[in-house]
Amino acid sequence: MLKATRISNNKQPKVSLVGKTALITGSNSGIGLACATLLPTLGVSHIILAVRSISKGNEAAASIRKKHIDLKIDVWELDMLSYPSIQAFAQRCSTLPRLDIAILNAGAGGGAISKINESTGHEEVFQINYLSTALLAILLIPVLKPKTTGQQPGRLTIVGSGMGLLSSFSNRDAVPLIPSFDVPFSGFVAAGERYSVSKTLVMMLVQKLSEAVSADNVIINTVEPGLTSGTELHRDVSGAGQLLMKVMKKAMSRTPEQAAWTYVDACAAKGKESHGGFVMFWEVSPFHQMMYTPEGKQTTERLWEETLAELEFAGVRQTLERPKAV
């Protein structure tokens, strides 16, 4: 996995995104900001920074405008801990003349002690990295659909991690499954496992979304950006865990600018062959090995059905049915 972070393995795919509109969540810093700064050089004409803090988003937008004075750039509020915020954001997106690319970059690394999201009752890393990401992804699918004949498929890229290949997923047999992620945990090892398994769940999500949505409408994938310095992903990690992350990042990390190219590769260079896939090392790569077993397939199906039930308040089943009819 560390191969993904090696400088010698960095690439800059040649793509044209002239005239396209793109949104990036978590884009006021780190890889999200680097990607928002990079996309205009490839032709993107309209960028939406989806951020929790409008003031920080405005600062990020100002830094981008200095480099791209003709770029249309909007800063929209999005709180991934709030279902109403996600719904309002998706509704706002539906008013756009077009949305070609959505990069769901916002995520949480979590700290050594689990936290419960008061508004939903779920553990925060699980909430942000999986449940809220699933809701936003589903609500954006109709917006990303081609609106005219001959228009290219929309692109939905969810940021994953190679750590998702390593999770033990010890609660995979829990019935029901979703509540089992709300059991309190503590310690660096447990926090690392929670982050890892949240990214395994993203793999399962992308697989199921690809079954529900045609690649002729929206190409959906997940991407591993590699260990990256200068991000806020591990801001809540402390003690020995914080020291370990500092050492690892110093020894083998990419810069945010280098990592941003992995997003470009997944959302523009890769085509329908990546639909429902995991892009790592610039290639479509296998998921967690457990997902190919009978037990893993059952877990994937159970997670999917529980997710649709959890998010039914937002009409996710009906939303998913719309692209299939096109």
Short mmCIF file of C-alpha atoms in Angstrom, two decimals:
data_model
loop_
_atom_site.label_atom_id
_atom_site.label_comp_id
_atom_site.label_asym_id
_atom_site.label_seq_id
_atom_site.Cartn_x
_atom_site.Cartn_y
_atom_site.Cartn_z
CA MET A 1 0.00 0.00 0.00
CA LEU A 2 2.82 2.40 0.77
CA LYS A 3 3.73 2.11 -2.90
CA ALA A 4 0.93 4.62 -3.49
CA THR A 5 2.84 7.34 -1.65
CA ARG A 6 6.18 7.04 -3.42
CA ILE A 7 7.25 10.12 -5.31
CA SER A 8 8.32 7.97 -8.26
CA ASN A 9 4.74 6.73 -8.55
CA ASN A 10 3.21 10.18 -9.05
CA LYS A 11 1.52 10.93 -12.36
CA GLN A 12 -0.28 13.81 -14.05
CA PRO A 13 -2.96 12.36 -16.36
CA LYS A 14 -3.61 14.38 -19.50
CA VAL A 15 -7.32 15.23 -19.57
CA SER A 16 -9.49 18.09 -20.80
CA LEU A 17 -12.29 19.35 -18.56
CA VAL A 18 -13.12 22.46 -20.57
CA GLY A 19 -16.41 24.04 -19.58
CA LYS A 20 -17.23 21.55 -16.83
CA THR A 21 -18.68 22.24 -13.39
CA ALA A 22 -17.18 20.41 -10.41
CA LEU A 23 -17.87 20.30 -6.70
CA ILE A 24 -15.47 19.14 -4.03
CA THR A 25 -16.43 18.53 -0.41
CA GLY A 26 -13.98 19.34 2.36
CA SER A 27 -12.23 21.72 0.00
CA ASN A 28 -10.98 24.54 2.20
CA SER A 29 -7.69 22.75 2.96
CA GLY A 30 -5.53 19.74 2.15
CA ILE A 31 -6.12 17.62 -0.93
CA GLY A 32 -9.56 19.13 -1.50
CA LEU A 33 -8.15 22.63 -1.80
CA ALA A 34 -5.25 21.40 -3.93
CA CYS A 35 -7.70 19.69 -6.28
CA ALA A 36 -9.90 22.78 -6.49
CA THR A 37 -6.80 24.76 -7.44
CA LEU A 38 -5.73 22.15 -10.00
CA LEU A 39 -9.01 21.60 -11.86
CA PRO A 40 -9.16 25.07 -13.49
CA THR A 41 -5.80 24.38 -15.14
CA LEU A 42 -7.55 21.47 -16.90
CA GLY A 43 -10.41 23.64 -18.13
CA VAL A 44 -13.04 23.47 -15.38
CA SER A 45 -14.98 26.74 -15.53
CA HIS A 46 -17.11 26.52 -12.38
CA ILE A 47 -16.07 25.09 -9.02
CA ILE A 48 -18.18 24.69 -5.90
CA LEU A 49 -16.32 24.47 -2.61
CA ALA A 50 -18.52 22.51 -0.20
CA VAL A 51 -17.30 23.38 3.29
CA ARG A 52 -18.44 23.32 6.90
CA SER A 53 -16.99 26.77 7.61
CA ILE A 54 -18.01 29.48 5.15
CA SER A 55 -15.28 31.82 6.39
CA LYS A 56 -12.57 29.23 5.76
CA GLY A 57 -14.17 28.43 2.43
CA ASN A 58 -14.07 32.07 1.41
CA GLU A 59 -10.37 32.22 2.31
CA ALA A 60 -9.75 29.16 0.15
CA ALA A 61 -11.76 30.64 -2.71
CA ALA A 62 -9.76 33.87 -2.52
CA SER A 63 -6.50 31.94 -2.81
CA ILE A 64 -7.81 30.12 -5.89
CA ARG A 65 -9.09 33.30 -7.54
CA LYS A 66 -5.61 34.81 -7.36
CA LYS A 67 -4.43 32.05 -9.70
CA HIS A 68 -7.56 31.76 -11.85
CA ILE A 69 -9.20 35.16 -12.23
CA ASP A 70 -11.78 34.03 -14.81
CA LEU A 71 -12.97 31.04 -12.78
CA LYS A 72 -16.50 31.02 -11.40
CA ILE A 73 -16.19 29.78 -7.84
CA ASP A 74 -18.89 29.39 -5.20
CA VAL A 75 -18.61 28.54 -1.52
CA TRP A 76 -21.55 26.51 -0.20
CA GLU A 77 -22.10 25.29 3.34
CA LEU A 78 -22.12 21.55 3.98
CA ASP A 79 -22.00 19.90 7.41
CA MET A 80 -21.46 16.16 7.06
CA LEU A 81 -22.68 15.62 10.63
CA SER A 82 -26.11 17.03 9.75
CA TYR A 83 -28.65 15.27 7.55
CA PRO A 84 -30.66 18.49 7.02
CA SER A 85 -27.48 20.26 5.88
CA ILE A 86 -26.73 17.47 3.40
CA GLN A 87 -30.28 17.55 2.06
CA ALA A 88 -30.23 21.33 1.70
CA PHE A 89 -26.90 21.17 -0.09
CA ALA A 90 -28.11 18.52 -2.54
CA GLN A 91 -31.26 20.55 -3.21
CA ARG A 92 -29.10 23.58 -3.97
CA CYS A 93 -27.04 21.48 -6.37
CA SER A 94 -30.23 20.49 -8.19
CA THR A 95 -30.67 24.14 -9.25
CA LEU A 96 -27.39 24.14 -11.18
CA PRO A 97 -27.58 24.24 -14.99
CA ARG A 98 -25.13 21.34 -14.96
CA LEU A 99 -22.93 19.37 -12.58
CA ASP A 100 -20.33 17.20 -14.26
CA ILE A 101 -18.06 16.11 -11.41
CA ALA A 102 -18.59 15.52 -7.70
CA ILE A 103 -15.60 14.58 -5.56
CA LEU A 104 -16.65 13.55 -2.06
CA ASN A 105 -13.43 14.31 -0.23
CA ALA A 106 -14.71 15.27 3.23
CA GLY A 107 -13.79 12.67 5.83
CA ALA A 108 -12.82 12.10 9.44
CA GLY A 109 -9.84 10.25 10.89
CA GLY A 110 -11.15 10.36 14.44
CA GLY A 111 -9.34 10.42 17.74
CA ALA A 112 -8.47 7.81 20.33
CA ILE A 113 -11.87 8.12 22.01
CA SER A 114 -15.07 7.66 20.04
CA LYS A 115 -17.59 10.49 19.81
CA ILE A 116 -21.30 10.20 19.19
CA ASN A 117 -22.92 12.62 16.74
CA GLU A 118 -25.73 14.16 18.77
CA SER A 119 -27.98 14.84 15.79
CA THR A 120 -28.10 11.21 14.60
CA GLY A 121 -26.88 9.11 17.53
CA HIS A 122 -24.14 7.48 15.45
CA GLU A 123 -20.38 7.42 16.02
CA GLU A 124 -18.81 10.34 14.18
CA VAL A 125 -16.24 8.58 11.95
CA PHE A 126 -18.87 6.07 10.83
CA GLN A 127 -21.33 8.92 10.37
CA ILE A 128 -19.11 11.13 8.23
CA ASN A 129 -17.13 8.56 6.28
CA TYR A 130 -20.03 6.24 5.53
CA LEU A 131 -23.62 7.19 6.36
CA SER A 132 -23.46 10.88 5.46
CA THR A 133 -21.32 10.12 2.43
CA ALA A 134 -23.88 7.55 1.29
CA LEU A 135 -26.71 10.06 1.65
CA LEU A 136 -24.91 12.80 -0.25
CA ALA A 137 -23.79 10.41 -2.99
CA ILE A 138 -27.31 9.13 -3.58
CA LEU A 139 -28.87 12.60 -3.58
CA LEU A 140 -26.32 13.87 -6.10
CA ILE A 141 -26.82 11.07 -8.62
CA PRO A 142 -29.86 12.64 -10.37
CA VAL A 143 -28.03 15.98 -10.50
CA LEU A 144 -25.00 14.36 -12.16
CA LYS A 145 -27.03 12.64 -14.88
CA PRO A 146 -26.51 13.96 -18.42
CA LYS A 147 -29.15 16.59 -19.14
CA THR A 148 -28.81 16.60 -22.92
CA THR A 149 -28.34 13.94 -25.60
CA GLY A 150 -24.69 13.28 -26.27
CA GLN A 151 -23.50 14.69 -22.95
CA GLN A 152 -20.89 12.57 -21.19
CA PRO A 153 -21.83 10.64 -18.04
CA GLY A 154 -21.52 12.50 -14.77
CA ARG A 155 -18.65 11.56 -12.49
CA LEU A 156 -18.97 10.69 -8.80
CA THR A 157 -15.71 9.91 -7.02
CA ILE A 158 -15.68 9.09 -3.32
CA VAL A 159 -12.35 9.34 -1.56
CA GLY A 160 -11.45 6.00 -0.03
CA SER A 161 -8.29 4.53 1.41
CA GLY A 162 -6.07 1.51 1.04
CA MET A 163 -6.60 1.11 4.78
CA GLY A 164 -10.00 -0.20 3.84
CA LEU A 165 -8.24 -3.31 2.55
CA LEU A 166 -6.81 -4.03 5.99
CA SER A 167 -9.79 -3.74 8.33
CA SER A 168 -10.64 -6.75 10.47
CA PHE A 169 -14.35 -5.83 10.38
CA SER A 170 -14.95 -7.97 13.45
CA ASN A 171 -18.60 -6.88 13.71
CA ARG A 172 -19.46 -7.97 10.16
CA ASP A 173 -21.90 -10.62 11.39
CA ALA A 174 -23.84 -8.26 13.65
CA VAL A 175 -27.59 -8.14 13.05
CA PRO A 176 -28.54 -5.38 12.72
CA LEU A 177 -25.19 -4.10 11.50
CA ILE A 178 -25.42 -0.30 11.68
CA PRO A 179 -26.00 -0.05 15.46
CA SER A 180 -22.88 -2.15 16.06
CA PHE A 181 -20.78 0.80 14.86
CA ASP A 182 -22.08 2.95 17.71
CA VAL A 183 -20.44 0.86 20.43
CA PRO A 184 -17.87 3.10 22.21
CA PHE A 185 -14.18 2.48 21.56
CA SER A 186 -10.92 3.96 22.83
CA GLY A 187 -7.24 3.75 21.95
CA PHE A 188 -5.15 4.37 18.85
CA VAL A 189 -5.53 0.80 17.54
CA ALA A 190 -9.32 0.86 17.88
CA ALA A 191 -9.49 4.29 16.24
CA GLY A 192 -7.37 3.05 13.36
CA GLU A 193 -9.65 0.07 12.89
CA ARG A 194 -12.71 2.32 12.88
CA TYR A 195 -11.21 4.50 10.17
CA SER A 196 -10.17 1.43 8.17
CA VAL A 197 -13.53 -0.28 8.36
CA SER A 198 -15.31 2.95 7.41
CA LYS A 199 -13.34 2.84 4.17
CA THR A 200 -14.24 -0.82 3.67
CA LEU A 201 -17.85 0.29 3.91
CA VAL A 202 -17.18 2.90 1.22
CA MET A 203 -16.01 0.09 -1.06
CA MET A 204 -19.27 -1.75 -0.40
CA LEU A 205 -21.24 1.43 -1.03
CA VAL A 206 -19.58 2.07 -4.38
CA GLN A 207 -20.16 -1.52 -5.44
CA LYS A 208 -23.88 -1.33 -4.65
CA LEU A 209 -24.32 2.13 -6.17
CA SER A 210 -22.79 0.88 -9.41
CA GLU A 211 -25.39 -1.88 -9.52
CA ALA A 212 -28.19 0.64 -9.08
CA VAL A 213 -26.91 3.30 -11.50
CA SER A 214 -25.87 2.80 -15.13
CA ALA A 215 -22.40 3.95 -16.14
CA ASP A 216 -24.11 5.65 -19.09
CA ASN A 217 -25.61 8.05 -16.54
CA VAL A 218 -23.00 8.41 -13.80
CA ILE A 219 -19.61 6.72 -13.46
CA ILE A 220 -19.07 6.00 -9.77
CA ASN A 221 -15.78 4.98 -8.18
CA THR A 222 -13.63 5.37 -5.09
CA VAL A 223 -9.98 6.40 -5.00
CA GLU A 224 -6.98 5.99 -2.70
CA PRO A 225 -4.94 9.23 -2.65
CA GLY A 226 -2.08 7.75 -0.61
CA LEU A 227 -0.65 9.00 2.67
CA THR A 228 -0.58 12.78 2.32
CA SER A 229 1.03 15.55 4.32
CA GLY A 230 -0.62 18.89 5.00
CA THR A 231 -4.15 17.57 5.57
CA GLU A 232 -6.45 17.75 8.60
CA LEU A 233 -7.51 14.09 8.43
CA HIS A 234 -5.59 13.12 11.57
CA ARG A 235 -6.16 16.36 13.50
CA ASP A 236 -7.87 14.53 16.38
CA VAL A 237 -5.11 11.93 16.78
CA SER A 238 -2.92 12.52 19.83
CA GLY A 239 -0.10 10.93 21.81
CA ALA A 240 1.78 8.00 20.30
CA GLY A 241 -0.60 7.88 17.36
CA GLN A 242 0.13 11.48 16.47
CA LEU A 243 3.88 10.87 16.67
CA LEU A 244 3.60 7.79 14.44
CA MET A 245 1.62 9.70 11.82
CA LYS A 246 4.19 12.51 11.81
CA VAL A 247 7.04 10.05 11.26
CA MET A 248 5.20 8.20 8.49
CA LYS A 249 4.20 11.38 6.69
CA LYS A 250 7.71 12.76 6.83
CA ALA A 251 9.16 9.54 5.45
CA MET A 252 6.76 8.61 2.69
CA SER A 253 3.89 11.01 2.12
CA ARG A 254 2.72 12.82 -0.97
CA THR A 255 2.04 16.54 -1.03
CA PRO A 256 -1.61 17.59 -1.37
CA GLU A 257 -0.83 18.76 -4.90
CA GLN A 258 0.53 15.33 -5.86
CA ALA A 259 -2.42 13.56 -4.22
CA ALA A 260 -4.88 15.81 -6.06
CA TRP A 261 -3.83 14.18 -9.32
CA THR A 262 -5.18 10.85 -8.06
CA TYR A 263 -8.60 12.52 -7.85
CA VAL A 264 -8.23 13.78 -11.41
CA ASP A 265 -7.27 10.30 -12.54
CA ALA A 266 -10.35 8.75 -10.92
CA CYS A 267 -12.90 11.39 -11.93
CA ALA A 268 -11.66 12.16 -15.44
CA ALA A 269 -8.94 9.89 -16.83
CA LYS A 270 -10.59 6.62 -15.84
CA GLY A 271 -13.68 5.64 -17.78
CA LYS A 272 -16.52 3.16 -17.49
CA GLU A 273 -14.04 0.42 -16.62
CA SER A 274 -13.77 2.05 -13.19
CA HIS A 275 -17.54 2.08 -12.55
CA GLY A 276 -18.08 0.47 -9.17
CA GLY A 277 -14.32 0.14 -8.72
CA PHE A 278 -11.49 1.08 -6.38
CA VAL A 279 -8.73 3.12 -8.02
CA MET A 280 -5.35 2.64 -6.35
CA PHE A 281 -1.81 2.93 -7.77
CA TRP A 282 -3.48 4.52 -10.84
CA GLU A 283 -5.25 1.24 -11.59
CA VAL A 284 -8.65 -0.29 -10.86
CA SER A 285 -7.78 -2.62 -7.99
CA PRO A 286 -9.53 -5.34 -5.96
CA PHE A 287 -11.67 -4.53 -2.94
CA HIS A 288 -11.18 -5.99 0.53
CA GLN A 289 -10.78 -9.74 0.00
CA MET A 290 -13.66 -10.43 2.37
CA MET A 291 -16.07 -8.86 -0.11
CA TYR A 292 -15.52 -11.74 -2.54
CA THR A 293 -16.55 -14.43 -0.04
CA PRO A 294 -20.14 -15.64 0.46
CA GLU A 295 -20.11 -14.15 3.97
CA GLY A 296 -18.75 -10.86 2.70
CA LYS A 297 -21.39 -10.65 -0.01
CA GLN A 298 -24.08 -11.21 2.61
CA THR A 299 -22.59 -8.44 4.75
CA THR A 300 -22.55 -6.10 1.76
CA GLU A 301 -26.22 -6.81 1.03
CA ARG A 302 -27.21 -6.39 4.68
CA LEU A 303 -25.32 -3.11 4.96
CA TRP A 304 -26.97 -1.83 1.79
CA GLU A 305 -30.50 -2.66 2.91
CA GLU A 306 -29.90 -1.18 6.36
CA THR A 307 -28.42 1.94 4.78
CA LEU A 308 -31.45 2.46 2.55
CA ALA A 309 -33.72 1.98 5.56
CA GLU A 310 -31.65 4.39 7.68
CA LEU A 311 -31.82 7.06 4.98
CA GLU A 312 -35.39 6.44 3.87
CA PHE A 313 -36.45 9.78 5.37
CA ALA A 314 -34.65 11.40 2.42
CA GLY A 315 -36.37 9.25 -0.22
CA VAL A 316 -33.19 7.47 -1.26
CA ARG A 317 -34.92 4.45 -2.80
CA GLN A 318 -36.99 6.64 -5.09
CA THR A 319 -33.93 8.72 -5.95
CA LEU A 320 -32.01 5.64 -7.04
CA GLU A 321 -34.88 4.47 -9.22
CA ARG A 322 -34.80 7.63 -11.35
CA PRO A 323 -31.45 7.15 -13.13
CA LYS A 324 -32.26 3.50 -13.89
CA ALA A 325 -35.24 4.56 -16.00
CA VAL A 326 -33.20 6.86 -18.24
#
